[in-house]
C-alpha cells in the first residue's frame, strides 16, 4: 500500500467531532499481547468480539493498513476490548 494515501488523512478537532457526532467509532492500532510482549503497536489492531467460539477460544477482528479480517484465538492472548454504547 502506498504510504502517500495515508498522509492525506489529516483532520482538525472540529472534523473529528463531526465524525464522532455522526456515529463514527475510532479503534486505535493498539497491537496485541502474547505473554508479556506487545506486537504491532501502532501498525494494527486486534479486538475481541463478545462471542465465544469454544471453551478456550473467542472471536476477534483485526485490521492493519493492508487488510481487515476476523477469526478466533485462544482467550489467553491479549487483544484489545472496545466498549461501544448502544444508542
Short mmCIF file of the N, C-alpha and C atoms (twelve columns), coordinates in Angstrom:
data_MODEL
# 
_entry.id   MODEL 
# 
loop_
_atom_site.group_PDB 
_atom_site.id 
_atom_site.type_symbol 
_atom_site.label_atom_id 
_atom_site.label_alt_id 
_atom_site.label_comp_id 
_atom_site.label_asym_id 
_atom_site.label_seq_id 
_atom_site.Cartn_x 
_atom_site.Cartn_y 
_atom_site.Cartn_z 
_atom_site.pdbx_PDB_model_num 
ATOM 1   N N  . UNK A 1  0.855   -1.178  0.000  1 
ATOM 2   C CA . UNK A 1  0.000   0.000   0.000  1 
ATOM 3   C C  . UNK A 1  0.895   1.234   0.000  1 
ATOM 4   N N  . UNK A 2  0.531   2.175   -0.801 1 
ATOM 5   C CA . UNK A 2  1.287   3.415   -0.926 1 
ATOM 6   C C  . UNK A 2  1.077   4.282   0.306  1 
ATOM 7   N N  . UNK A 3  2.150   4.613   1.034  1 
ATOM 8   C CA . UNK A 3  2.045   5.428   2.243  1 
ATOM 9   C C  . UNK A 3  1.490   6.823   1.971  1 
ATOM 10  N N  . UNK A 4  1.591   7.295   0.756  1 
ATOM 11  C CA . UNK A 4  1.088   8.629   0.440  1 
ATOM 12  C C  . UNK A 4  -0.425  8.714   0.613  1 
ATOM 13  N N  . UNK A 5  -1.126  7.616   0.448  1 
ATOM 14  C CA . UNK A 5  -2.575  7.609   0.636  1 
ATOM 15  C C  . UNK A 5  -2.904  7.985   2.071  1 
ATOM 16  N N  . UNK A 6  -2.151  7.466   3.021  1 
ATOM 17  C CA . UNK A 6  -2.425  7.712   4.440  1 
ATOM 18  C C  . UNK A 6  -2.040  9.123   4.861  1 
ATOM 19  N N  . UNK A 7  -1.099  9.723   4.187  1 
ATOM 20  C CA . UNK A 7  -0.657  11.056  4.591  1 
ATOM 21  C C  . UNK A 7  -1.721  12.118  4.345  1 
ATOM 22  N N  . UNK A 8  -2.713  11.822  3.520  1 
ATOM 23  C CA . UNK A 8  -3.767  12.808  3.263  1 
ATOM 24  C C  . UNK A 8  -4.855  12.781  4.335  1 
ATOM 25  N N  . UNK A 9  -4.789  11.848  5.294  1 
ATOM 26  C CA . UNK A 9  -5.781  11.757  6.369  1 
ATOM 27  C C  . UNK A 9  -5.402  12.687  7.514  1 
ATOM 28  N N  . UNK A 10 -5.580  13.970  7.303  1 
ATOM 29  C CA . UNK A 10 -5.256  14.983  8.304  1 
ATOM 30  C C  . UNK A 10 -6.551  15.696  8.667  1 
ATOM 31  N N  . UNK A 11 -6.925  15.622  9.947  1 
ATOM 32  C CA . UNK A 11 -8.186  16.201  10.401 1 
ATOM 33  C C  . UNK A 11 -7.935  17.135  11.576 1 
ATOM 34  N N  . UNK A 12 -8.689  18.215  11.656 1 
ATOM 35  C CA . UNK A 12 -8.605  19.095  12.819 1 
ATOM 36  C C  . UNK A 12 -9.651  18.660  13.850 1 
ATOM 37  N N  . UNK A 13 -9.660  19.312  15.002 1 
ATOM 38  C CA . UNK A 13 -10.547 18.922  16.106 1 
ATOM 39  C C  . UNK A 13 -12.022 18.983  15.712 1 
ATOM 40  N N  . UNK A 14 -12.418 19.973  14.927 1 
ATOM 41  C CA . UNK A 14 -13.824 20.075  14.546 1 
ATOM 42  C C  . UNK A 14 -14.225 18.950  13.590 1 
ATOM 43  N N  . UNK A 15 -13.325 18.509  12.727 1 
ATOM 44  C CA . UNK A 15 -13.625 17.388  11.833 1 
ATOM 45  C C  . UNK A 15 -13.780 16.090  12.629 1 
ATOM 46  N N  . UNK A 16 -12.912 15.868  13.631 1 
ATOM 47  C CA . UNK A 16 -13.041 14.679  14.492 1 
ATOM 48  C C  . UNK A 16 -14.371 14.706  15.232 1 
ATOM 49  N N  . UNK A 17 -14.733 15.863  15.773 1 
ATOM 50  C CA . UNK A 17 -16.004 15.985  16.492 1 
ATOM 51  C C  . UNK A 17 -17.186 15.684  15.580 1 
ATOM 52  N N  . UNK A 18 -17.145 16.172  14.358 1 
ATOM 53  C CA . UNK A 18 -18.224 15.924  13.408 1 
ATOM 54  C C  . UNK A 18 -18.343 14.433  13.096 1 
ATOM 55  N N  . UNK A 19 -17.216 13.745  12.947 1 
ATOM 56  C CA . UNK A 19 -17.258 12.309  12.680 1 
ATOM 57  C C  . UNK A 19 -17.823 11.544  13.876 1 
ATOM 58  N N  . UNK A 20 -17.424 11.932  15.092 1 
ATOM 59  C CA . UNK A 20 -17.950 11.278  16.294 1 
ATOM 60  C C  . UNK A 20 -19.456 11.505  16.423 1 
ATOM 61  N N  . UNK A 21 -19.901 12.728  16.177 1 
ATOM 62  C CA . UNK A 21 -21.331 13.046  16.263 1 
ATOM 63  C C  . UNK A 21 -22.137 12.282  15.216 1 
ATOM 64  N N  . UNK A 22 -21.514 11.956  14.086 1 
ATOM 65  C CA . UNK A 22 -22.184 11.194  13.035 1 
ATOM 66  C C  . UNK A 22 -22.200 9.696   13.340 1 
ATOM 67  N N  . UNK A 23 -21.543 9.286   14.436 1 
ATOM 68  C CA . UNK A 23 -21.577 7.876   14.831 1 
ATOM 69  C C  . UNK A 23 -20.318 7.092   14.552 1 
ATOM 70  N N  . UNK A 24 -19.265 7.741   14.109 1 
ATOM 71  C CA . UNK A 24 -18.019 7.023   13.843 1 
ATOM 72  C C  . UNK A 24 -17.433 6.476   15.141 1 
ATOM 73  N N  . UNK A 25 -16.876 5.280   15.071 1 
ATOM 74  C CA . UNK A 25 -16.203 4.654   16.207 1 
ATOM 75  C C  . UNK A 25 -14.733 4.535   15.834 1 
ATOM 76  N N  . UNK A 26 -13.868 5.027   16.697 1 
ATOM 77  C CA . UNK A 26 -12.444 5.027   16.407 1 
ATOM 78  C C  . UNK A 26 -11.752 3.915   17.190 1 
ATOM 79  N N  . UNK A 27 -11.024 3.074   16.503 1 
ATOM 80  C CA . UNK A 27 -10.297 1.968   17.115 1 
ATOM 81  C C  . UNK A 27 -8.803  2.210   16.938 1 
ATOM 82  N N  . UNK A 28 -8.084  2.437   18.017 1 
ATOM 83  C CA . UNK A 28 -6.643  2.660   17.886 1 
ATOM 84  C C  . UNK A 28 -5.910  1.382   17.488 1 
ATOM 85  N N  . UNK A 29 -4.819  1.532   16.802 1 
ATOM 86  C CA . UNK A 29 -3.965  0.413   16.418 1 
ATOM 87  C C  . UNK A 29 -3.101  0.039   17.618 1 
ATOM 88  N N  . UNK A 30 -3.712  -0.646  18.582 1 
ATOM 89  C CA . UNK A 30 -3.057  -0.958  19.855 1 
ATOM 90  C C  . UNK A 30 -2.202  -2.216  19.796 1 
ATOM 91  N N  . UNK A 31 -2.190  -2.927  18.668 1 
ATOM 92  C CA . UNK A 31 -1.418  -4.158  18.566 1 
ATOM 93  C C  . UNK A 31 -2.062  -5.276  19.367 1 
ATOM 94  N N  . UNK A 32 -1.273  -6.261  19.752 1 
ATOM 95  C CA . UNK A 32 -1.782  -7.369  20.557 1 
ATOM 96  C C  . UNK A 32 -0.665  -7.912  21.443 1 
ATOM 97  N N  . UNK A 33 -1.069  -8.582  22.529 1 
ATOM 98  C CA . UNK A 33 -0.106  -9.087  23.510 1 
ATOM 99  C C  . UNK A 33 -0.045  -10.603 23.443 1 
ATOM 100 N N  . UNK A 34 1.172   -11.113 23.451 1 
ATOM 101 C CA . UNK A 34 1.434   -12.546 23.567 1 
ATOM 102 C C  . UNK A 34 2.362   -12.701 24.760 1 
ATOM 103 N N  . UNK A 35 1.853   -13.241 25.844 1 
ATOM 104 C CA . UNK A 35 2.646   -13.314 27.075 1 
ATOM 105 C C  . UNK A 35 2.861   -11.916 27.614 1 
ATOM 106 N N  . UNK A 36 4.115   -11.539 27.793 1 
ATOM 107 C CA . UNK A 36 4.426   -10.202 28.295 1 
ATOM 108 C C  . UNK A 36 4.919   -9.262  27.197 1 
ATOM 109 N N  . UNK A 37 4.872   -9.703  25.937 1 
ATOM 110 C CA . UNK A 37 5.344   -8.887  24.818 1 
ATOM 111 C C  . UNK A 37 4.174   -8.332  24.019 1 
ATOM 112 N N  . UNK A 38 4.301   -7.077  23.581 1 
ATOM 113 C CA . UNK A 38 3.293   -6.442  22.743 1 
ATOM 114 C C  . UNK A 38 3.850   -6.343  21.328 1 
ATOM 115 N N  . UNK A 39 3.024   -6.734  20.349 1 
ATOM 116 C CA . UNK A 39 3.438   -6.739  18.953 1 
ATOM 117 C C  . UNK A 39 2.530   -5.828  18.138 1 
ATOM 118 N N  . UNK A 40 3.086   -5.253  17.084 1 
ATOM 119 C CA . UNK A 40 2.336   -4.471  16.089 1 
ATOM 120 C C  . UNK A 40 1.667   -3.218  16.646 1 
ATOM 121 N N  . UNK A 41 2.135   -2.715  17.766 1 
ATOM 122 C CA . UNK A 41 1.564   -1.490  18.321 1 
ATOM 123 C C  . UNK A 41 1.768   -0.348  17.335 1 
ATOM 124 N N  . UNK A 42 0.689   0.345   17.020 1 
ATOM 125 C CA . UNK A 42 0.743   1.447   16.069 1 
ATOM 126 C C  . UNK A 42 0.605   1.018   14.619 1 
ATOM 127 N N  . UNK A 43 0.645   -0.292  14.352 1 
ATOM 128 C CA . UNK A 43 0.548   -0.781  12.979 1 
ATOM 129 C C  . UNK A 43 -0.725  -1.573  12.716 1 
ATOM 130 N N  . UNK A 44 -1.298  -2.190  13.749 1 
ATOM 131 C CA . UNK A 44 -2.530  -2.956  13.569 1 
ATOM 132 C C  . UNK A 44 -3.311  -2.983  14.877 1 
ATOM 133 N N  . UNK A 45 -4.539  -3.412  14.782 1 
ATOM 134 C CA . UNK A 45 -5.370  -3.531  15.975 1 
ATOM 135 C C  . UNK A 45 -6.104  -4.858  15.966 1 
ATOM 136 N N  . UNK A 46 -6.128  -5.534  17.091 1 
ATOM 137 C CA . UNK A 46 -6.880  -6.776  17.256 1 
ATOM 138 C C  . UNK A 46 -7.862  -6.564  18.403 1 
ATOM 139 N N  . UNK A 47 -9.138  -6.806  18.149 1 
ATOM 140 C CA . UNK A 47 -10.182 -6.534  19.132 1 
ATOM 141 C C  . UNK A 47 -11.060 -7.763  19.325 1 
ATOM 142 N N  . UNK A 48 -11.276 -8.131  20.584 1 
ATOM 143 C CA . UNK A 48 -12.153 -9.240  20.910 1 
ATOM 144 C C  . UNK A 48 -13.595 -8.901  20.568 1 
ATOM 145 N N  . UNK A 49 -14.336 -9.881  20.091 1 
ATOM 146 C CA . UNK A 49 -15.784 -9.783  19.949 1 
ATOM 147 C C  . UNK A 49 -16.398 -10.347 21.231 1 
ATOM 148 N N  . UNK A 50 -17.662 -10.162 21.417 1 
ATOM 149 C CA . UNK A 50 -18.301 -10.686 22.623 1 
ATOM 150 C C  . UNK A 50 -18.661 -12.159 22.494 1 
ATOM 151 N N  . UNK A 51 -18.529 -12.719 21.298 1 
ATOM 152 C CA . UNK A 51 -18.944 -14.101 21.054 1 
ATOM 153 C C  . UNK A 51 -17.830 -15.103 21.361 1 
ATOM 154 N N  . UNK A 52 -18.103 -16.086 22.229 1 
ATOM 155 C CA . UNK A 52 -17.128 -17.167 22.422 1 
ATOM 156 C C  . UNK A 52 -17.173 -18.094 21.207 1 
ATOM 157 N N  . UNK A 53 -16.078 -18.767 20.940 1 
ATOM 158 C CA . UNK A 53 -16.037 -19.711 19.826 1 
ATOM 159 C C  . UNK A 53 -16.072 -21.152 20.333 1 
ATOM 160 N N  . UNK A 54 -15.411 -21.409 21.416 1 
ATOM 161 C CA . UNK A 54 -15.393 -22.726 22.051 1 
ATOM 162 C C  . UNK A 54 -14.921 -22.504 23.481 1 
ATOM 163 N N  . UNK A 55 -14.648 -23.570 24.180 1 
ATOM 164 C CA . UNK A 55 -14.281 -23.463 25.597 1 
ATOM 165 C C  . UNK A 55 -13.100 -22.525 25.835 1 
ATOM 166 N N  . UNK A 56 -12.076 -22.572 24.989 1 
ATOM 167 C CA . UNK A 56 -10.890 -21.744 25.229 1 
ATOM 168 C C  . UNK A 56 -10.643 -20.701 24.139 1 
ATOM 169 N N  . UNK A 57 -11.579 -20.546 23.203 1 
ATOM 170 C CA . UNK A 57 -11.407 -19.597 22.104 1 
ATOM 171 C C  . UNK A 57 -12.498 -18.534 22.121 1 
ATOM 172 N N  . UNK A 58 -12.207 -17.412 21.480 1 
ATOM 173 C CA . UNK A 58 -13.196 -16.358 21.289 1 
ATOM 174 C C  . UNK A 58 -12.955 -15.725 19.918 1 
ATOM 175 N N  . UNK A 59 -13.985 -15.108 19.379 1 
ATOM 176 C CA . UNK A 59 -13.891 -14.447 18.076 1 
ATOM 177 C C  . UNK A 59 -13.226 -13.082 18.226 1 
ATOM 178 N N  . UNK A 60 -12.554 -12.646 17.187 1 
ATOM 179 C CA . UNK A 60 -11.917 -11.334 17.188 1 
ATOM 180 C C  . UNK A 60 -11.931 -10.760 15.781 1 
ATOM 181 N N  . UNK A 61 -11.658 -9.475  15.673 1 
ATOM 182 C CA . UNK A 61 -11.440 -8.836  14.380 1 
ATOM 183 C C  . UNK A 61 -10.089 -8.137  14.434 1 
ATOM 184 N N  . UNK A 62 -9.465  -8.037  13.280 1 
ATOM 185 C CA . UNK A 62 -8.131  -7.458  13.188 1 
ATOM 186 C C  . UNK A 62 -8.102  -6.520  11.991 1 
ATOM 187 N N  . UNK A 63 -7.383  -5.416  12.130 1 
ATOM 188 C CA . UNK A 63 -7.190  -4.533  10.991 1 
ATOM 189 C C  . UNK A 63 -5.757  -4.049  10.965 1 
ATOM 190 N N  . UNK A 64 -5.288  -3.774  9.782  1 
ATOM 191 C CA . UNK A 64 -3.977  -3.166  9.573  1 
ATOM 192 C C  . UNK A 64 -4.095  -2.300  8.323  1 
ATOM 193 N N  . UNK A 65 -3.011  -1.711  7.918  1 
ATOM 194 C CA . UNK A 65 -3.063  -0.908  6.691  1 
ATOM 195 C C  . UNK A 65 -3.288  -1.801  5.482  1 
ATOM 196 N N  . UNK A 66 -2.973  -3.078  5.595  1 
ATOM 197 C CA . UNK A 66 -3.081  -3.982  4.457  1 
ATOM 198 C C  . UNK A 66 -4.445  -4.643  4.325  1 
ATOM 199 N N  . UNK A 67 -5.107  -4.971  5.452  1 
ATOM 200 C CA . UNK A 67 -6.375  -5.681  5.338  1 
ATOM 201 C C  . UNK A 67 -7.178  -5.651  6.632  1 
ATOM 202 N N  . UNK A 68 -8.378  -6.206  6.565  1 
ATOM 203 C CA . UNK A 68 -9.267  -6.366  7.710  1 
ATOM 204 C C  . UNK A 68 -9.700  -7.819  7.701  1 
ATOM 205 N N  . UNK A 69 -9.730  -8.434  8.889  1 
ATOM 206 C CA . UNK A 69 -10.142 -9.826  8.941  1 
ATOM 207 C C  . UNK A 69 -10.772 -10.187 10.268 1 
ATOM 208 N N  . UNK A 70 -11.311 -11.381 10.323 1 
ATOM 209 C CA . UNK A 70 -11.885 -11.913 11.543 1 
ATOM 210 C C  . UNK A 70 -11.366 -13.335 11.737 1 
ATOM 211 N N  . UNK A 71 -11.508 -13.834 12.934 1 
ATOM 212 C CA . UNK A 71 -11.072 -15.189 13.210 1 
ATOM 213 C C  . UNK A 71 -11.361 -15.539 14.649 1 
ATOM 214 N N  . UNK A 72 -10.678 -16.548 15.156 1 
ATOM 215 C CA . UNK A 72 -10.788 -16.907 16.563 1 
ATOM 216 C C  . UNK A 72 -9.406  -17.213 17.088 1 
ATOM 217 N N  . UNK A 73 -9.200  -16.915 18.355 1 
ATOM 218 C CA . UNK A 73 -7.910  -17.096 19.021 1 
ATOM 219 C C  . UNK A 73 -8.142  -17.638 20.418 1 
ATOM 220 N N  . UNK A 74 -7.086  -18.148 21.000 1 
ATOM 221 C CA . UNK A 74 -7.129  -18.577 22.388 1 
ATOM 222 C C  . UNK A 74 -7.394  -17.365 23.270 1 
ATOM 223 N N  . UNK A 75 -8.223  -17.529 24.265 1 
ATOM 224 C CA . UNK A 75 -8.564  -16.421 25.163 1 
ATOM 225 C C  . UNK A 75 -7.374  -15.946 25.995 1 
ATOM 226 N N  . UNK A 76 -6.275  -16.695 25.979 1 
ATOM 227 C CA . UNK A 76 -5.104  -16.265 26.760 1 
ATOM 228 C C  . UNK A 76 -4.314  -15.168 26.048 1 
ATOM 229 N N  . UNK A 77 -4.615  -14.892 24.783 1 
ATOM 230 C CA . UNK A 77 -3.921  -13.830 24.054 1 
ATOM 231 C C  . UNK A 77 -4.521  -12.479 24.414 1 
ATOM 232 N N  . UNK A 78 -3.748  -11.451 24.295 1 
ATOM 233 C CA . UNK A 78 -4.184  -10.131 24.735 1 
ATOM 234 C C  . UNK A 78 -4.619  -9.227  23.608 1 
ATOM 235 N N  . UNK A 79 -5.818  -9.435  23.101 1 
ATOM 236 C CA . UNK A 79 -6.391  -8.478  22.162 1 
ATOM 237 C C  . UNK A 79 -7.088  -7.382  22.962 1 
ATOM 238 N N  . UNK A 80 -7.283  -6.253  22.322 1 
ATOM 239 C CA . UNK A 80 -7.947  -5.131  22.986 1 
ATOM 240 C C  . UNK A 80 -9.448  -5.374  23.087 1 
ATOM 241 N N  . UNK A 81 -10.082 -4.570  23.937 1 
ATOM 242 C CA . UNK A 81 -11.536 -4.582  24.085 1 
ATOM 243 C C  . UNK A 81 -12.006 -3.154  23.895 1 
ATOM 244 N N  . UNK A 82 -12.970 -2.968  23.022 1 
ATOM 245 C CA . UNK A 82 -13.505 -1.627  22.773 1 
ATOM 246 C C  . UNK A 82 -14.952 -1.599  23.245 1 
ATOM 247 N N  . UNK A 83 -15.271 -0.761  24.211 1 
ATOM 248 C CA . UNK A 83 -16.633 -0.623  24.674 1 
ATOM 249 C C  . UNK A 83 -17.398 0.305   23.743 1 
ATOM 250 N N  . UNK A 84 -18.512 -0.160  23.238 1 
ATOM 251 C CA . UNK A 84 -19.332 0.638   22.338 1 
ATOM 252 C C  . UNK A 84 -20.736 0.679   22.924 1 
ATOM 253 N N  . UNK A 85 -21.279 1.857   23.079 1 
ATOM 254 C CA . UNK A 85 -22.591 2.044   23.682 1 
ATOM 255 C C  . UNK A 85 -23.673 1.903   22.618 1 
ATOM 256 N N  . UNK A 86 -24.712 1.109   22.925 1 
ATOM 257 C CA . UNK A 86 -25.872 1.022   22.040 1 
ATOM 258 C C  . UNK A 86 -26.648 2.330   22.130 1 
ATOM 259 N N  . UNK A 87 -27.179 2.794   21.037 1 
ATOM 260 C CA . UNK A 87 -27.946 4.033   21.002 1 
ATOM 261 C C  . UNK A 87 -29.414 3.723   20.923 1 
# 
